mmCIF file of N, CA, C and O in Angstrom:
data_model
loop_
_atom_site.group_PDB
_atom_site.id
_atom_site.type_symbol
_atom_site.label_atom_id
_atom_site.label_comp_id
_atom_site.label_asym_id
_atom_site.label_seq_id
_atom_site.Cartn_x
_atom_site.Cartn_y
_atom_site.Cartn_z
ATOM 1 N N MET A 70 1.064 -1.108 0.017
ATOM 2 C CA MET A 70 -0.446 -0.098 0.352
ATOM 3 C C MET A 70 0.973 1.257 -0.029
ATOM 4 O O MET A 70 2.003 1.614 0.767
ATOM 5 N N GLU A 71 0.797 1.891 -0.472
ATOM 6 C CA GLU A 71 1.450 3.056 -1.245
ATOM 7 C C GLU A 71 0.934 4.444 0.212
ATOM 8 O O GLU A 71 -0.132 4.848 0.684
ATOM 9 N N PRO A 72 2.082 4.897 0.979
ATOM 10 C CA PRO A 72 1.591 5.774 2.060
ATOM 11 C C PRO A 72 0.397 6.366 1.340
ATOM 12 O O PRO A 72 1.288 7.323 0.574
ATOM 13 N N PRO A 73 0.500 7.383 2.584
ATOM 14 C CA PRO A 73 -0.804 8.601 1.811
ATOM 15 C C PRO A 73 -0.251 10.121 1.191
ATOM 16 O O PRO A 73 -0.475 10.524 0.085
ATOM 17 N N ASP A 74 1.221 10.389 1.274
ATOM 18 C CA ASP A 74 1.899 11.497 1.283
ATOM 19 C C ASP A 74 2.841 10.911 0.273
ATOM 20 O O ASP A 74 3.769 11.875 -0.688
ATOM 21 N N GLY A 75 2.513 9.554 -0.667
ATOM 22 C CA GLY A 75 4.109 9.381 -1.698
ATOM 23 C C GLY A 75 5.163 8.754 -1.183
ATOM 24 O O GLY A 75 5.897 8.263 -1.765
ATOM 25 N N ARG A 76 5.831 8.758 -0.219
ATOM 26 C CA ARG A 76 6.561 8.397 0.314
ATOM 27 C C ARG A 76 6.985 7.348 1.136
ATOM 28 O O ARG A 76 6.220 6.756 1.790
ATOM 29 N N ILE A 77 7.971 6.656 0.717
ATOM 30 C CA ILE A 77 8.395 5.474 1.260
ATOM 31 C C ILE A 77 9.571 5.322 2.314
ATOM 32 O O ILE A 77 10.657 6.346 1.800
ATOM 33 N N GLU A 78 9.748 4.740 3.436
ATOM 34 C CA GLU A 78 10.332 5.133 4.206
ATOM 35 C C GLU A 78 10.311 3.889 4.414
ATOM 36 O O GLU A 78 9.690 2.571 4.615
ATOM 37 N N LEU A 79 11.943 3.456 4.757
ATOM 38 C CA LEU A 79 12.648 2.102 5.008
ATOM 39 C C LEU A 79 12.373 1.779 6.520
ATOM 40 O O LEU A 79 13.360 3.142 7.092
ATOM 41 N N SER A 80 12.594 1.041 7.289
ATOM 42 C CA SER A 80 12.822 1.178 8.691
ATOM 43 C C SER A 80 14.180 0.026 9.741
ATOM 44 O O SER A 80 14.790 -0.094 8.115
ATOM 45 N N ARG A 81 14.191 0.691 10.766
ATOM 46 C CA ARG A 81 15.632 -0.181 11.103
ATOM 47 C C ARG A 81 15.065 -1.544 11.162
ATOM 48 O O ARG A 81 14.004 -2.165 10.616
ATOM 49 N N ARG A 82 16.327 -2.663 11.042
ATOM 50 C CA ARG A 82 16.048 -3.746 11.285
ATOM 51 C C ARG A 82 15.070 -4.281 12.342
ATOM 52 O O ARG A 82 14.922 -3.729 13.563
ATOM 53 N N LEU A 83 14.247 -5.604 12.478
ATOM 54 C CA LEU A 83 13.242 -5.373 13.061
ATOM 55 C C LEU A 83 13.714 -6.063 14.207
ATOM 56 O O LEU A 83 14.798 -7.005 14.171
ATOM 57 N N VAL A 84 12.960 -6.181 15.385
ATOM 58 C CA VAL A 84 13.392 -6.687 17.063
ATOM 59 C C VAL A 84 13.469 -7.948 16.803
ATOM 60 O O VAL A 84 12.299 -8.453 16.046
ATOM 61 N N ALA A 85 13.763 -9.487 17.706
ATOM 62 C CA ALA A 85 13.668 -10.573 17.542
ATOM 63 C C ALA A 85 11.774 -10.573 17.998
ATOM 64 O O ALA A 85 11.442 -11.215 16.972
ATOM 65 N N PRO A 86 10.963 -9.794 18.850
ATOM 66 C CA PRO A 86 9.629 -10.268 19.047
ATOM 67 C C PRO A 86 9.046 -9.742 17.768
ATOM 68 O O PRO A 86 7.743 -10.648 17.974
ATOM 69 N N VAL A 87 9.037 -9.146 17.414
ATOM 70 C CA VAL A 87 8.331 -8.245 16.516
ATOM 71 C C VAL A 87 8.091 -9.103 14.926
ATOM 72 O O VAL A 87 7.901 -9.678 14.133
ATOM 73 N N ARG A 88 10.384 -9.745 14.850
ATOM 74 C CA ARG A 88 9.975 -10.602 13.831
ATOM 75 C C ARG A 88 9.236 -11.753 14.025
ATOM 76 O O ARG A 88 8.884 -12.176 12.862
ATOM 77 N N ALA A 89 9.487 -12.495 15.107
ATOM 78 C CA ALA A 89 8.848 -13.525 15.461
ATOM 79 C C ALA A 89 6.915 -13.683 15.090
ATOM 80 O O ALA A 89 6.723 -14.693 14.826
ATOM 81 N N ARG A 90 6.467 -12.473 14.971
ATOM 82 C CA ARG A 90 5.477 -12.290 15.148
ATOM 83 C C ARG A 90 5.228 -12.034 13.728
ATOM 84 O O ARG A 90 4.152 -12.546 12.865
ATOM 85 N N ALA A 91 5.594 -11.481 12.739
ATOM 86 C CA ALA A 91 5.389 -10.782 11.584
ATOM 87 C C ALA A 91 6.199 -12.065 10.259
ATOM 88 O O ALA A 91 5.425 -12.382 9.153
ATOM 89 N N ALA A 92 7.348 -13.258 10.809
ATOM 90 C CA ALA A 92 7.255 -14.365 10.135
ATOM 91 C C ALA A 92 6.417 -15.419 9.564
ATOM 92 O O ALA A 92 6.869 -15.176 7.633
ATOM 93 N N PRO A 93 5.460 -15.380 10.064
ATOM 94 C CA PRO A 93 4.627 -16.507 9.493
ATOM 95 C C PRO A 93 3.832 -15.880 8.211
ATOM 96 O O PRO A 93 3.744 -16.490 7.258
ATOM 97 N N ALA A 94 2.952 -14.612 8.565
ATOM 98 C CA ALA A 94 2.660 -13.927 7.481
ATOM 99 C C ALA A 94 3.973 -13.642 6.266
ATOM 100 O O ALA A 94 3.355 -13.302 5.238
ATOM 101 N N LEU A 95 4.975 -13.022 6.274
ATOM 102 C CA LEU A 95 5.900 -13.306 5.286
ATOM 103 C C LEU A 95 6.642 -14.076 4.812
ATOM 104 O O LEU A 95 6.225 -14.372 3.408
ATOM 105 N N VAL A 96 6.182 -15.486 5.279
ATOM 106 C CA VAL A 96 6.568 -16.874 5.269
ATOM 107 C C VAL A 96 5.409 -16.985 3.743
ATOM 108 O O VAL A 96 5.357 -17.463 2.669
ATOM 109 N N ALA A 97 4.267 -17.113 4.400
ATOM 110 C CA ALA A 97 3.421 -17.382 3.275
ATOM 111 C C ALA A 97 3.055 -16.588 2.331
ATOM 112 O O ALA A 97 2.173 -17.371 1.841
ATOM 113 N N CYS A 98 3.238 -15.014 2.582
ATOM 114 C CA CYS A 98 3.678 -14.320 1.480
ATOM 115 C C CYS A 98 4.075 -14.691 0.275
ATOM 116 O O CYS A 98 4.033 -14.262 -0.685
ATOM 117 N N GLY A 99 4.875 -15.106 0.620
ATOM 118 C CA GLY A 99 5.937 -15.903 -0.509
ATOM 119 C C GLY A 99 6.848 -14.789 -1.178
ATOM 120 O O GLY A 99 7.063 -13.347 -0.142
ATOM 121 N N PRO A 100 7.820 -14.632 -1.917
ATOM 122 C CA PRO A 100 9.102 -14.066 -2.396
ATOM 123 C C PRO A 100 8.169 -13.043 -2.851
ATOM 124 O O PRO A 100 7.447 -13.000 -3.740
ATOM 125 N N GLY A 101 9.145 -11.517 -2.614
ATOM 126 C CA GLY A 101 8.180 -10.293 -3.550
ATOM 127 C C GLY A 101 8.947 -10.103 -4.614
ATOM 128 O O GLY A 101 10.167 -10.354 -4.867
ATOM 129 N N GLY A 102 8.779 -9.096 -5.321
ATOM 130 C CA GLY A 102 9.498 -8.079 -5.987
ATOM 131 C C GLY A 102 10.907 -7.248 -5.604
ATOM 132 O O GLY A 102 10.275 -6.385 -4.040
ATOM 133 N N GLU A 103 11.380 -7.269 -6.251
ATOM 134 C CA GLU A 103 11.593 -5.745 -5.499
ATOM 135 C C GLU A 103 11.596 -4.424 -5.946
ATOM 136 O O GLU A 103 11.416 -4.220 -7.012
ATOM 137 N N ALA A 104 12.253 -3.648 -4.878
ATOM 138 C CA ALA A 104 12.463 -1.944 -5.238
ATOM 139 C C ALA A 104 12.672 -1.338 -5.032
ATOM 140 O O ALA A 104 13.828 -1.380 -4.213
ATOM 141 N N ARG A 105 13.247 0.270 -5.481
ATOM 142 C CA ARG A 105 14.246 0.866 -4.807
ATOM 143 C C ARG A 105 13.535 2.148 -4.902
ATOM 144 O O ARG A 105 12.821 2.691 -5.769
ATOM 145 N N PRO A 106 13.645 3.096 -3.851
ATOM 146 C CA PRO A 106 12.886 4.549 -3.495
ATOM 147 C C PRO A 106 13.888 5.423 -3.816
ATOM 148 O O PRO A 106 15.078 5.196 -4.272
ATOM 149 N N SER A 107 13.880 6.338 -4.206
ATOM 150 C CA SER A 107 14.880 7.498 -4.079
ATOM 151 C C SER A 107 15.903 7.907 -3.845
ATOM 152 O O SER A 107 16.923 8.310 -4.243
ATOM 153 N N GLY A 108 16.262 6.944 -2.414
ATOM 154 C CA GLY A 108 17.628 6.643 -1.660
ATOM 155 C C GLY A 108 18.338 5.622 -2.195
ATOM 156 O O GLY A 108 19.913 5.555 -2.359
ATOM 157 N N GLY A 109 17.816 5.017 -2.752
ATOM 158 C CA GLY A 109 18.932 3.661 -3.818
ATOM 159 C C GLY A 109 18.466 2.422 -3.125
ATOM 160 O O GLY A 109 19.409 1.681 -4.117
ATOM 161 N N GLU A 110 18.567 2.270 -1.966
ATOM 162 C CA GLU A 110 18.114 1.172 -0.887
ATOM 163 C C GLU A 110 17.438 0.466 -1.615
ATOM 164 O O GLU A 110 16.171 0.741 -1.585
ATOM 165 N N VAL A 111 17.968 -1.111 -2.184
ATOM 166 C CA VAL A 111 16.902 -2.132 -2.325
ATOM 167 C C VAL A 111 15.881 -2.350 -1.167
ATOM 168 O O VAL A 111 16.313 -2.774 -0.425
ATOM 169 N N TYR A 112 14.731 -2.481 -1.509
ATOM 170 C CA TYR A 112 13.744 -3.305 -0.384
ATOM 171 C C TYR A 112 13.030 -4.553 -1.053
ATOM 172 O O TYR A 112 12.975 -4.275 -2.756
ATOM 173 N N THR A 113 12.768 -5.060 -0.876
ATOM 174 C CA THR A 113 11.607 -6.395 -0.589
ATOM 175 C C THR A 113 9.957 -5.902 -0.283
ATOM 176 O O THR A 113 9.594 -5.702 0.281
ATOM 177 N N VAL A 114 9.212 -6.239 -1.639
ATOM 178 C CA VAL A 114 7.717 -5.575 -1.470
ATOM 179 C C VAL A 114 7.284 -6.901 -1.296
ATOM 180 O O VAL A 114 7.442 -8.153 -2.602
ATOM 181 N N CYS A 115 6.139 -6.877 -0.391
ATOM 182 C CA CYS A 115 4.757 -7.930 0.055
ATOM 183 C C CYS A 115 3.713 -7.471 0.693
ATOM 184 O O CYS A 115 3.479 -6.411 0.609
ATOM 185 N N ASP A 116 2.589 -7.926 -0.230
ATOM 186 C CA ASP A 116 1.458 -7.645 -0.380
ATOM 187 C C ASP A 116 1.422 -8.659 0.968
ATOM 188 O O ASP A 116 -0.207 -9.896 0.343
ATOM 189 N N CYS A 117 1.407 -8.784 2.458
ATOM 190 C CA CYS A 117 0.811 -10.169 2.302
ATOM 191 C C CYS A 117 0.288 -9.834 4.153
ATOM 192 O O CYS A 117 0.145 -10.336 4.795
ATOM 193 N N GLY A 118 -0.407 -8.366 4.133
ATOM 194 C CA GLY A 118 -1.864 -8.222 5.266
ATOM 195 C C GLY A 118 -1.466 -7.831 6.495
ATOM 196 O O GLY A 118 -1.858 -7.847 7.439
ATOM 197 N N LEU A 119 0.196 -7.173 6.505
ATOM 198 C CA LEU A 119 0.634 -6.965 7.688
ATOM 199 C C LEU A 119 0.252 -5.331 8.070
ATOM 200 O O LEU A 119 0.187 -4.566 7.013
ATOM 201 N N VAL A 120 0.264 -4.790 9.065
ATOM 202 C CA VAL A 120 0.066 -3.738 9.386
ATOM 203 C C VAL A 120 0.901 -3.070 10.910
ATOM 204 O O VAL A 120 1.098 -4.022 11.213
ATOM 205 N N VAL A 121 1.644 -2.341 10.425
ATOM 206 C CA VAL A 121 2.562 -2.047 11.455
ATOM 207 C C VAL A 121 2.585 -0.396 12.492
ATOM 208 O O VAL A 121 2.242 0.471 11.144
ATOM 209 N N GLU A 122 2.836 -0.898 13.718
ATOM 210 C CA GLU A 122 2.930 0.761 14.067
ATOM 211 C C GLU A 122 4.477 0.943 14.258
ATOM 212 O O GLU A 122 5.557 0.290 14.288
ATOM 213 N N VAL A 123 4.946 2.083 13.822
ATOM 214 C CA VAL A 123 5.972 2.439 13.750
ATOM 215 C C VAL A 123 6.541 3.623 15.235
ATOM 216 O O VAL A 123 5.391 4.519 15.028
ATOM 217 N N LEU A 124 7.649 3.952 15.332
ATOM 218 C CA LEU A 124 7.956 5.025 16.059
ATOM 219 C C LEU A 124 9.527 5.453 15.207
ATOM 220 O O LEU A 124 10.076 5.650 14.272
ATOM 221 N N SER A 125 8.547 7.124 14.393
ATOM 222 C CA SER A 125 9.472 7.721 13.640
ATOM 223 C C SER A 125 10.563 9.156 14.741
ATOM 224 O O SER A 125 9.865 9.330 15.044
ATOM 225 N N GLY A 126 11.735 8.570 14.634
ATOM 226 C CA GLY A 126 12.058 9.685 15.384
ATOM 227 C C GLY A 126 13.601 11.034 14.298
ATOM 228 O O GLY A 126 14.092 9.714 13.125
ATOM 229 N N THR A 127 14.662 10.904 14.680
ATOM 230 C CA THR A 127 15.400 12.127 14.379
ATOM 231 C C THR A 127 16.746 11.885 15.616
ATOM 232 O O THR A 127 16.779 12.362 16.232
ATOM 233 N N THR A 128 17.751 10.965 14.317
ATOM 234 C CA THR A 128 18.790 11.276 15.485
ATOM 235 C C THR A 128 19.886 11.696 14.130
ATOM 236 O O THR A 128 19.122 12.906 13.107
ATOM 237 N N ARG A 129 20.849 11.746 14.081
ATOM 238 C CA ARG A 129 21.609 12.167 12.474
ATOM 239 C C ARG A 129 20.904 11.605 11.037
ATOM 240 O O ARG A 129 21.223 13.097 10.137
ATOM 241 N N HIS A 130 20.575 10.780 11.012
ATOM 242 C CA HIS A 130 19.712 10.046 10.261
ATOM 243 C C HIS A 130 18.172 9.620 10.720
ATOM 244 O O HIS A 130 18.159 9.067 12.347
ATOM 245 N N GLY A 131 16.981 10.270 9.860
ATOM 246 C CA GLY A 131 15.723 9.915 9.741
ATOM 247 C C GLY A 131 15.852 8.704 10.627
ATOM 248 O O GLY A 131 16.478 7.466 9.688
ATOM 249 N N ALA A 132 14.961 7.835 11.927
ATOM 250 C CA ALA A 132 14.924 6.445 12.358
ATOM 251 C C ALA A 132 13.394 6.345 12.321
ATOM 252 O O ALA A 132 12.927 6.324 12.939
ATOM 253 N N ILE A 133 12.679 4.942 11.323
ATOM 254 C CA ILE A 133 12.188 4.493 11.597
ATOM 255 C C ILE A 133 12.215 2.912 12.036
ATOM 256 O O ILE A 133 12.883 1.978 11.778
ATOM 257 N N THR A 134 11.248 2.367 13.258
ATOM 258 C CA THR A 134 11.611 1.920 14.198
ATOM 259 C C THR A 134 9.683 1.092 14.507
ATOM 260 O O THR A 134 9.006 2.093 14.808
ATOM 261 N N VAL A 135 9.632 -0.090 13.985
ATOM 262 C CA VAL A 135 9.040 -0.779 13.620
ATOM 263 C C VAL A 135 8.791 -1.106 15.174
ATOM 264 O O VAL A 135 9.316 -2.145 15.539
ATOM 265 N N THR A 136 7.238 -1.089 15.989
ATOM 266 C CA THR A 136 7.142 -1.259 17.248
ATOM 267 C C THR A 136 6.216 -2.526 17.201
ATOM 268 O O THR A 136 6.592 -2.515 18.443
ATOM 269 N N ARG A 137 5.087 -2.754 16.407
ATOM 270 C CA ARG A 137 4.688 -3.744 16.389
ATOM 271 C C ARG A 137 3.868 -3.810 15.311
ATOM 272 O O ARG A 137 4.020 -2.905 14.443
ATOM 273 N N VAL A 138 3.443 -5.040 15.623
ATOM 274 C CA VAL A 138 2.804 -6.293 14.268
ATOM 275 C C VAL A 138 1.383 -6.475 14.820
ATOM 276 O O VAL A 138 1.868 -7.451 15.701
ATOM 277 N N ARG A 139 0.874 -6.447 13.373
ATOM 278 C CA ARG A 139 -0.857 -6.446 13.778
ATOM 279 C C ARG A 139 -0.931 -7.705 12.054
ATOM 280 O O ARG A 139 -0.511 -6.709 11.292
ATOM 281 N N VAL A 140 -1.722 -8.459 12.010
ATOM 282 C CA VAL A 140 -2.266 -9.617 10.886
ATOM 283 C C VAL A 140 -3.549 -9.212 10.846
ATOM 284 O O VAL A 140 -4.011 -9.033 11.346
ATOM 285 N N LYS A 141 -3.647 -8.630 9.102
ATOM 286 C CA LYS A 141 -5.037 -8.221 9.330
ATOM 287 C C LYS A 141 -6.050 -9.557 8.926
ATOM 288 O O LYS A 141 -5.273 -10.362 8.926
#
C-alpha cells in the first residue's frame, strides 16, 4: 500500500519479538518483488496483510522503528 504522501521510508532491522510475529505472514506471502526508493537502497515488496506501528525519530539520520505488528 502506498503511503498517503507518496514517500517510502525503510525501517531499521526488526527486533526479535517483532520478527517472530511477522515471520508467519511473510513466509506465507512468498517471494516479493524488488523496489528501490529515491535513496537507492533495494528492498523487497510484499502484500501480506501486515499492519505495523512505527516510531519515527530523528538522530543524525531519520530513523523508523517498527514497534508492533498486526496481521489483518
